[in-house]
Short mmCIF file of the N, C-alpha and C atoms (twelve columns), coordinates in Angstrom:
data_MODEL
# 
_entry.id   MODEL 
# 
loop_
_atom_site.group_PDB 
_atom_site.id 
_atom_site.type_symbol 
_atom_site.label_atom_id 
_atom_site.label_alt_id 
_atom_site.label_comp_id 
_atom_site.label_asym_id 
_atom_site.label_seq_id 
_atom_site.Cartn_x 
_atom_site.Cartn_y 
_atom_site.Cartn_z 
_atom_site.pdbx_PDB_model_num 
ATOM 1   N N  . MET A 1  0.575  -1.128 0.233  1 
ATOM 2   C CA . MET A 1  0.211  -0.210 -0.080 1 
ATOM 3   C C  . MET A 1  0.932  1.593  0.290  1 
ATOM 4   N N  . SER A 2  0.425  1.994  -0.682 1 
ATOM 5   C CA . SER A 2  1.780  3.314  -1.154 1 
ATOM 6   C C  . SER A 2  1.215  4.468  0.048  1 
ATOM 7   N N  . LEU A 3  1.859  4.720  0.539  1 
ATOM 8   C CA . LEU A 3  2.200  6.306  1.459  1 
ATOM 9   C C  . LEU A 3  0.965  7.635  0.704  1 
ATOM 10  N N  . SER A 4  0.164  7.946  2.043  1 
ATOM 11  C CA . SER A 4  -0.584 8.998  1.973  1 
ATOM 12  C C  . SER A 4  0.575  10.343 1.615  1 
ATOM 13  N N  . GLU A 5  -0.136 11.223 1.091  1 
ATOM 14  C CA . GLU A 5  0.613  12.595 1.363  1 
ATOM 15  C C  . GLU A 5  1.008  13.211 2.776  1 
ATOM 16  N N  . GLN A 6  -0.384 12.829 3.409  1 
ATOM 17  C CA . GLN A 6  -0.006 13.315 4.918  1 
ATOM 18  C C  . GLN A 6  0.953  12.602 5.367  1 
ATOM 19  N N  . GLN A 7  0.635  11.160 5.156  1 
ATOM 20  C CA . GLN A 7  2.173  10.460 5.978  1 
ATOM 21  C C  . GLN A 7  3.610  11.242 5.441  1 
ATOM 22  N N  . ILE A 8  3.423  10.970 4.663  1 
ATOM 23  C CA . ILE A 8  5.167  11.644 4.242  1 
ATOM 24  C C  . ILE A 8  5.355  13.118 4.413  1 
ATOM 25  N N  . GLU A 9  3.886  14.185 4.566  1 
ATOM 26  C CA . GLU A 9  4.694  15.278 4.981  1 
ATOM 27  C C  . GLU A 9  4.732  15.303 6.287  1 
ATOM 28  N N  . ALA A 10 4.137  14.433 7.372  1 
ATOM 29  C CA . ALA A 10 4.191  14.255 9.264  1 
ATOM 30  C C  . ALA A 10 5.777  13.629 8.954  1 
ATOM 31  N N  . ALA A 11 5.966  12.656 8.310  1 
ATOM 32  C CA . ALA A 11 7.315  12.382 8.153  1 
ATOM 33  C C  . ALA A 11 8.455  13.216 7.957  1 
ATOM 34  N N  . ARG A 12 8.275  13.899 6.749  1 
ATOM 35  C CA . ARG A 12 9.341  14.978 6.610  1 
ATOM 36  C C  . ARG A 12 9.461  15.754 7.362  1 
ATOM 37  N N  . LYS A 13 8.464  16.149 8.452  1 
ATOM 38  C CA . LYS A 13 8.405  17.244 9.332  1 
ATOM 39  C C  . LYS A 13 9.335  16.719 10.531 1 
ATOM 40  N N  . ILE A 14 9.052  15.362 10.959 1 
ATOM 41  C CA . ILE A 14 9.909  15.027 11.737 1 
ATOM 42  C C  . ILE A 14 11.367 14.777 11.363 1 
ATOM 43  N N  . ASP A 15 11.527 14.494 10.485 1 
ATOM 44  C CA . ASP A 15 13.034 14.128 9.628  1 
ATOM 45  C C  . ASP A 15 13.535 15.388 9.734  1 
ATOM 46  N N  . GLN A 16 13.268 16.690 9.300  1 
ATOM 47  C CA . GLN A 16 14.083 17.883 9.136  1 
ATOM 48  C C  . GLN A 16 14.148 18.134 10.663 1 
ATOM 49  N N  . ARG A 17 13.502 18.072 11.346 1 
ATOM 50  C CA . ARG A 17 13.558 18.441 12.833 1 
ATOM 51  C C  . ARG A 17 14.984 17.945 13.363 1 
ATOM 52  N N  . VAL A 18 14.793 16.315 13.045 1 
ATOM 53  C CA . VAL A 18 15.415 15.722 13.849 1 
ATOM 54  C C  . VAL A 18 16.862 16.238 13.034 1 
ATOM 55  N N  . LYS A 19 16.961 16.104 11.967 1 
ATOM 56  C CA . LYS A 19 18.056 16.857 11.713 1 
ATOM 57  C C  . LYS A 19 18.725 18.125 11.797 1 
ATOM 58  N N  . GLN A 20 18.247 18.917 11.850 1 
ATOM 59  C CA . GLN A 20 18.022 20.461 12.342 1 
ATOM 60  C C  . GLN A 20 18.812 20.149 13.553 1 
ATOM 61  N N  . LEU A 21 18.203 19.658 14.622 1 
ATOM 62  C CA . LEU A 21 18.394 19.618 15.843 1 
ATOM 63  C C  . LEU A 21 19.860 18.847 16.369 1 
ATOM 64  N N  . ARG A 22 20.089 17.645 15.362 1 
ATOM 65  C CA . ARG A 22 21.645 16.946 15.378 1 
ATOM 66  C C  . ARG A 22 22.686 17.960 15.003 1 
ATOM 67  N N  . SER A 23 22.525 18.433 13.590 1 
ATOM 68  C CA . SER A 23 23.117 19.330 13.276 1 
ATOM 69  C C  . SER A 23 23.822 19.988 14.540 1 
ATOM 70  N N  . VAL A 24 22.960 20.853 15.037 1 
ATOM 71  C CA . VAL A 24 23.543 21.739 16.158 1 
ATOM 72  C C  . VAL A 24 24.231 20.968 17.380 1 
ATOM 73  N N  . GLY A 25 24.117 19.998 17.628 1 
ATOM 74  C CA . GLY A 25 24.934 18.710 18.769 1 
ATOM 75  C C  . GLY A 25 23.862 18.452 19.449 1 
ATOM 76  N N  . ALA A 26 22.625 18.261 19.780 1 
ATOM 77  C CA . ALA A 26 21.540 18.170 20.432 1 
ATOM 78  C C  . ALA A 26 21.377 16.883 20.748 1 
ATOM 79  N N  . ASP A 27 21.542 16.221 22.469 1 
ATOM 80  C CA . ASP A 27 22.366 14.919 22.398 1 
ATOM 81  C C  . ASP A 27 20.298 14.150 22.485 1 
ATOM 82  N N  . ASN A 28 20.364 13.249 22.449 1 
ATOM 83  C CA . ASN A 28 18.935 12.391 22.934 1 
ATOM 84  C C  . ASN A 28 17.738 13.069 23.734 1 
ATOM 85  N N  . ASP A 29 18.539 13.502 24.786 1 
ATOM 86  C CA . ASP A 29 17.336 14.409 25.843 1 
ATOM 87  C C  . ASP A 29 16.926 14.935 25.565 1 
ATOM 88  N N  . LYS A 30 17.527 16.035 24.813 1 
ATOM 89  C CA . LYS A 30 17.205 17.999 23.972 1 
ATOM 90  C C  . LYS A 30 16.572 17.217 23.107 1 
ATOM 91  N N  . LEU A 31 17.204 16.382 22.443 1 
ATOM 92  C CA . LEU A 31 15.875 15.823 21.246 1 
ATOM 93  C C  . LEU A 31 14.925 15.184 21.781 1 
ATOM 94  N N  . LEU A 32 14.383 14.700 22.360 1 
ATOM 95  C CA . LEU A 32 13.286 14.404 22.950 1 
ATOM 96  C C  . LEU A 32 12.448 15.719 23.493 1 
ATOM 97  N N  . ALA A 33 13.156 16.039 24.427 1 
ATOM 98  C CA . ALA A 33 12.459 17.633 24.839 1 
ATOM 99  C C  . ALA A 33 11.780 18.466 23.825 1 
ATOM 100 N N  . LEU A 34 12.809 18.473 22.064 1 
ATOM 101 C CA . LEU A 34 11.941 19.961 21.589 1 
ATOM 102 C C  . LEU A 34 11.477 19.214 20.465 1 
ATOM 103 N N  . MET A 35 11.140 17.751 20.544 1 
ATOM 104 C CA . MET A 35 10.241 17.202 20.100 1 
ATOM 105 C C  . MET A 35 9.070  16.942 19.820 1 
ATOM 106 N N  . HIS A 36 8.566  17.748 21.113 1 
ATOM 107 C CA . HIS A 36 7.408  17.003 21.654 1 
ATOM 108 C C  . HIS A 36 6.195  17.709 20.948 1 
ATOM 109 N N  . ASP A 37 6.479  18.813 20.387 1 
ATOM 110 C CA . ASP A 37 5.074  19.362 19.537 1 
ATOM 111 C C  . ASP A 37 4.864  18.711 17.917 1 
ATOM 112 N N  . LEU A 38 6.157  17.631 17.636 1 
ATOM 113 C CA . LEU A 38 5.302  16.866 16.506 1 
ATOM 114 C C  . LEU A 38 5.355  15.752 16.913 1 
ATOM 115 N N  . MET A 39 5.119  15.144 18.335 1 
ATOM 116 C CA . MET A 39 5.095  13.584 19.177 1 
ATOM 117 C C  . MET A 39 3.636  13.422 18.290 1 
ATOM 118 N N  . PRO A 40 2.689  14.073 18.461 1 
ATOM 119 C CA . PRO A 40 1.134  13.972 17.668 1 
ATOM 120 C C  . PRO A 40 1.774  13.678 16.339 1 
ATOM 121 N N  . ASN A 41 2.150  13.793 15.368 1 
ATOM 122 C CA . ASN A 41 2.130  13.633 13.802 1 
ATOM 123 C C  . ASN A 41 2.811  11.862 14.062 1 
ATOM 124 N N  . PHE A 42 3.472  11.928 14.902 1 
ATOM 125 C CA . PHE A 42 4.466  10.264 14.918 1 
ATOM 126 C C  . PHE A 42 3.564  9.642  15.569 1 
ATOM 127 N N  . LYS A 43 2.482  9.617  16.299 1 
ATOM 128 C CA . LYS A 43 1.513  9.070  16.561 1 
ATOM 129 C C  . LYS A 43 0.452  8.507  15.950 1 
ATOM 130 N N  . ILE A 44 0.056  9.525  14.898 1 
ATOM 131 C CA . ILE A 44 -0.503 9.672  13.507 1 
ATOM 132 C C  . ILE A 44 -0.428 8.567  12.722 1 
ATOM 133 N N  . LEU A 45 0.979  8.428  12.882 1 
ATOM 134 C CA . LEU A 45 1.858  7.901  11.716 1 
ATOM 135 C C  . LEU A 45 1.483  6.152  11.686 1 
ATOM 136 N N  . LEU A 46 1.761  5.791  13.652 1 
ATOM 137 C CA . LEU A 46 1.667  4.851  14.100 1 
ATOM 138 C C  . LEU A 46 0.595  3.799  14.229 1 
ATOM 139 N N  . ASP A 47 -0.810 4.758  14.280 1 
ATOM 140 C CA . ASP A 47 -1.751 4.922  14.626 1 
ATOM 141 C C  . ASP A 47 -2.395 4.327  12.530 1 
ATOM 142 N N  . THR A 48 -1.741 4.691  11.846 1 
ATOM 143 C CA . THR A 48 -2.789 5.073  10.251 1 
ATOM 144 C C  . THR A 48 -1.689 4.026  9.040  1 
ATOM 145 N N  . ALA A 49 -0.220 3.466  9.659  1 
ATOM 146 C CA . ALA A 49 0.466  3.263  8.888  1 
ATOM 147 C C  . ALA A 49 0.177  1.372  8.782  1 
ATOM 148 N N  . GLN A 50 0.168  1.544  7.597  1 
ATOM 149 C CA . GLN A 50 -0.383 -0.187 6.624  1 
ATOM 150 C C  . GLN A 50 1.094  -1.470 7.513  1 
ATOM 151 N N  . PRO A 51 1.078  -2.049 7.318  1 
ATOM 152 C CA . PRO A 51 2.417  -3.139 7.527  1 
ATOM 153 C C  . PRO A 51 3.489  -2.675 6.415  1 
ATOM 154 N N  . GLY A 52 4.232  -2.026 7.067  1 
ATOM 155 C CA . GLY A 52 5.760  -1.655 6.145  1 
ATOM 156 C C  . GLY A 52 5.745  -0.621 5.520  1 
ATOM 157 N N  . GLN A 53 4.993  0.411  6.020  1 
ATOM 158 C CA . GLN A 53 4.866  1.602  6.161  1 
ATOM 159 C C  . GLN A 53 5.798  2.234  6.617  1 
ATOM 160 N N  . MET A 54 5.530  2.020  8.118  1 
ATOM 161 C CA . MET A 54 7.080  3.013  8.916  1 
ATOM 162 C C  . MET A 54 8.108  2.274  8.301  1 
ATOM 163 N N  . ASP A 55 7.973  0.812  8.145  1 
ATOM 164 C CA . ASP A 55 9.544  0.488  7.718  1 
ATOM 165 C C  . ASP A 55 10.099 1.489  6.068  1 
ATOM 166 N N  . GLU A 56 9.034  1.831  5.026  1 
ATOM 167 C CA . GLU A 56 9.562  2.891  4.164  1 
ATOM 168 C C  . GLU A 56 9.787  4.127  4.540  1 
ATOM 169 N N  . LEU A 57 9.050  4.495  5.339  1 
ATOM 170 C CA . LEU A 57 9.523  6.177  6.023  1 
ATOM 171 C C  . LEU A 57 10.374 6.369  6.366  1 
ATOM 172 N N  . CYS A 58 10.741 4.797  7.369  1 
ATOM 173 C CA . CYS A 58 12.108 5.229  7.899  1 
ATOM 174 C C  . CYS A 58 13.457 4.944  6.892  1 
ATOM 175 N N  . VAL A 59 13.062 3.976  5.983  1 
ATOM 176 C CA . VAL A 59 14.158 3.922  4.636  1 
ATOM 177 C C  . VAL A 59 14.472 5.620  3.548  1 
ATOM 178 N N  . ARG A 60 13.471 6.298  3.704  1 
ATOM 179 C CA . ARG A 60 13.334 7.355  2.679  1 
ATOM 180 C C  . ARG A 60 13.814 8.147  3.729  1 
ATOM 181 N N  . PHE A 61 13.436 8.264  5.113  1 
ATOM 182 C CA . PHE A 61 14.144 9.676  5.962  1 
ATOM 183 C C  . PHE A 61 14.765 9.542  7.171  1 
ATOM 184 N N  . GLU A 62 15.753 9.448  6.780  1 
ATOM 185 C CA . GLU A 62 16.866 9.319  7.708  1 
ATOM 186 C C  . GLU A 62 16.745 9.860  9.236  1 
ATOM 187 N N  . GLY A 63 16.439 10.970 9.587  1 
ATOM 188 C CA . GLY A 63 16.059 11.890 10.528 1 
ATOM 189 C C  . GLY A 63 14.672 11.230 11.461 1 
ATOM 190 N N  . PHE A 64 13.805 10.473 10.685 1 
ATOM 191 C CA . PHE A 64 12.549 9.966  11.511 1 
ATOM 192 C C  . PHE A 64 12.801 8.542  11.214 1 
ATOM 193 N N  . HIS A 65 13.857 7.689  11.018 1 
ATOM 194 C CA . HIS A 65 13.980 6.472  11.165 1 
ATOM 195 C C  . HIS A 65 15.220 6.860  12.693 1 
ATOM 196 N N  . TYR A 66 15.978 8.067  12.756 1 
ATOM 197 C CA . TYR A 66 16.905 7.833  14.270 1 
ATOM 198 C C  . TYR A 66 15.778 7.988  15.696 1 
ATOM 199 N N  . TYR A 67 14.632 9.116  14.995 1 
ATOM 200 C CA . TYR A 67 13.714 9.281  15.926 1 
ATOM 201 C C  . TYR A 67 13.010 7.994  16.445 1 
ATOM 202 N N  . ALA A 68 12.646 7.436  15.300 1 
ATOM 203 C CA . ALA A 68 11.799 6.345  15.627 1 
ATOM 204 C C  . ALA A 68 12.479 5.302  16.543 1 
ATOM 205 N N  . LYS A 69 13.510 4.823  16.395 1 
ATOM 206 C CA . LYS A 69 14.300 4.135  16.794 1 
ATOM 207 C C  . LYS A 69 14.695 4.132  18.636 1 
ATOM 208 N N  . LEU A 70 14.856 5.725  18.345 1 
ATOM 209 C CA . LEU A 70 15.272 6.619  19.794 1 
ATOM 210 C C  . LEU A 70 13.671 6.479  20.534 1 
ATOM 211 N N  . LEU A 71 12.697 6.326  19.826 1 
ATOM 212 C CA . LEU A 71 11.422 6.140  20.669 1 
ATOM 213 C C  . LEU A 71 11.062 5.017  21.123 1 
ATOM 214 N N  . GLU A 72 11.171 3.926  20.178 1 
ATOM 215 C CA . GLU A 72 11.647 2.699  20.393 1 
ATOM 216 C C  . GLU A 72 12.525 2.021  21.473 1 
ATOM 217 N N  . ARG A 73 13.349 2.250  21.695 1 
ATOM 218 C CA . ARG A 73 14.677 2.165  22.996 1 
ATOM 219 C C  . ARG A 73 13.819 2.667  24.348 1 
ATOM 220 N N  . LEU A 74 13.096 4.110  24.209 1 
ATOM 221 C CA . LEU A 74 12.507 4.097  25.408 1 
ATOM 222 C C  . LEU A 74 11.724 3.589  25.614 1 
ATOM 223 N N  . ALA A 75 10.564 3.136  24.889 1 
ATOM 224 C CA . ALA A 75 9.546  2.194  25.032 1 
ATOM 225 C C  . ALA A 75 10.152 0.983  25.703 1 
ATOM 226 N N  . GLN A 76 11.421 0.524  25.167 1 
ATOM 227 C CA . GLN A 76 11.736 -0.986 25.716 1 
ATOM 228 C C  . GLN A 76 11.934 -0.774 27.071 1 
ATOM 229 N N  . GLY A 77 12.762 1.053  27.451 1 
ATOM 230 C CA . GLY A 77 13.252 0.826  28.567 1 
ATOM 231 C C  . GLY A 77 12.242 1.115  29.336 1 
ATOM 232 N N  . ILE A 78 10.970 1.383  29.574 1 
ATOM 233 C CA . ILE A 78 10.165 1.500  30.214 1 
ATOM 234 C C  . ILE A 78 9.527  -0.132 30.833 1 
ATOM 235 N N  . ALA A 79 8.925  -0.649 29.318 1 
ATOM 236 C CA . ALA A 79 8.683  -2.160 29.748 1 
ATOM 237 C C  . ALA A 79 9.343  -2.886 30.409 1 
# 
């Protein structure tokens, strides 16, 4: 199933912010704190993605992939 324009745009916003923050040396804690306003975008993607779509977004957007992995590690740590 192909990605919608809304899904691509949400991932692109996350990707751009992560890349910008990492380029100025933000560590993971700072990154999480400064990404709070885009967390709803990520949640929408999780809720609407069909099988394989999150993987596709991770391949297309390096910063998005970084953020997704960071959240995955955080969730595993909480569990």
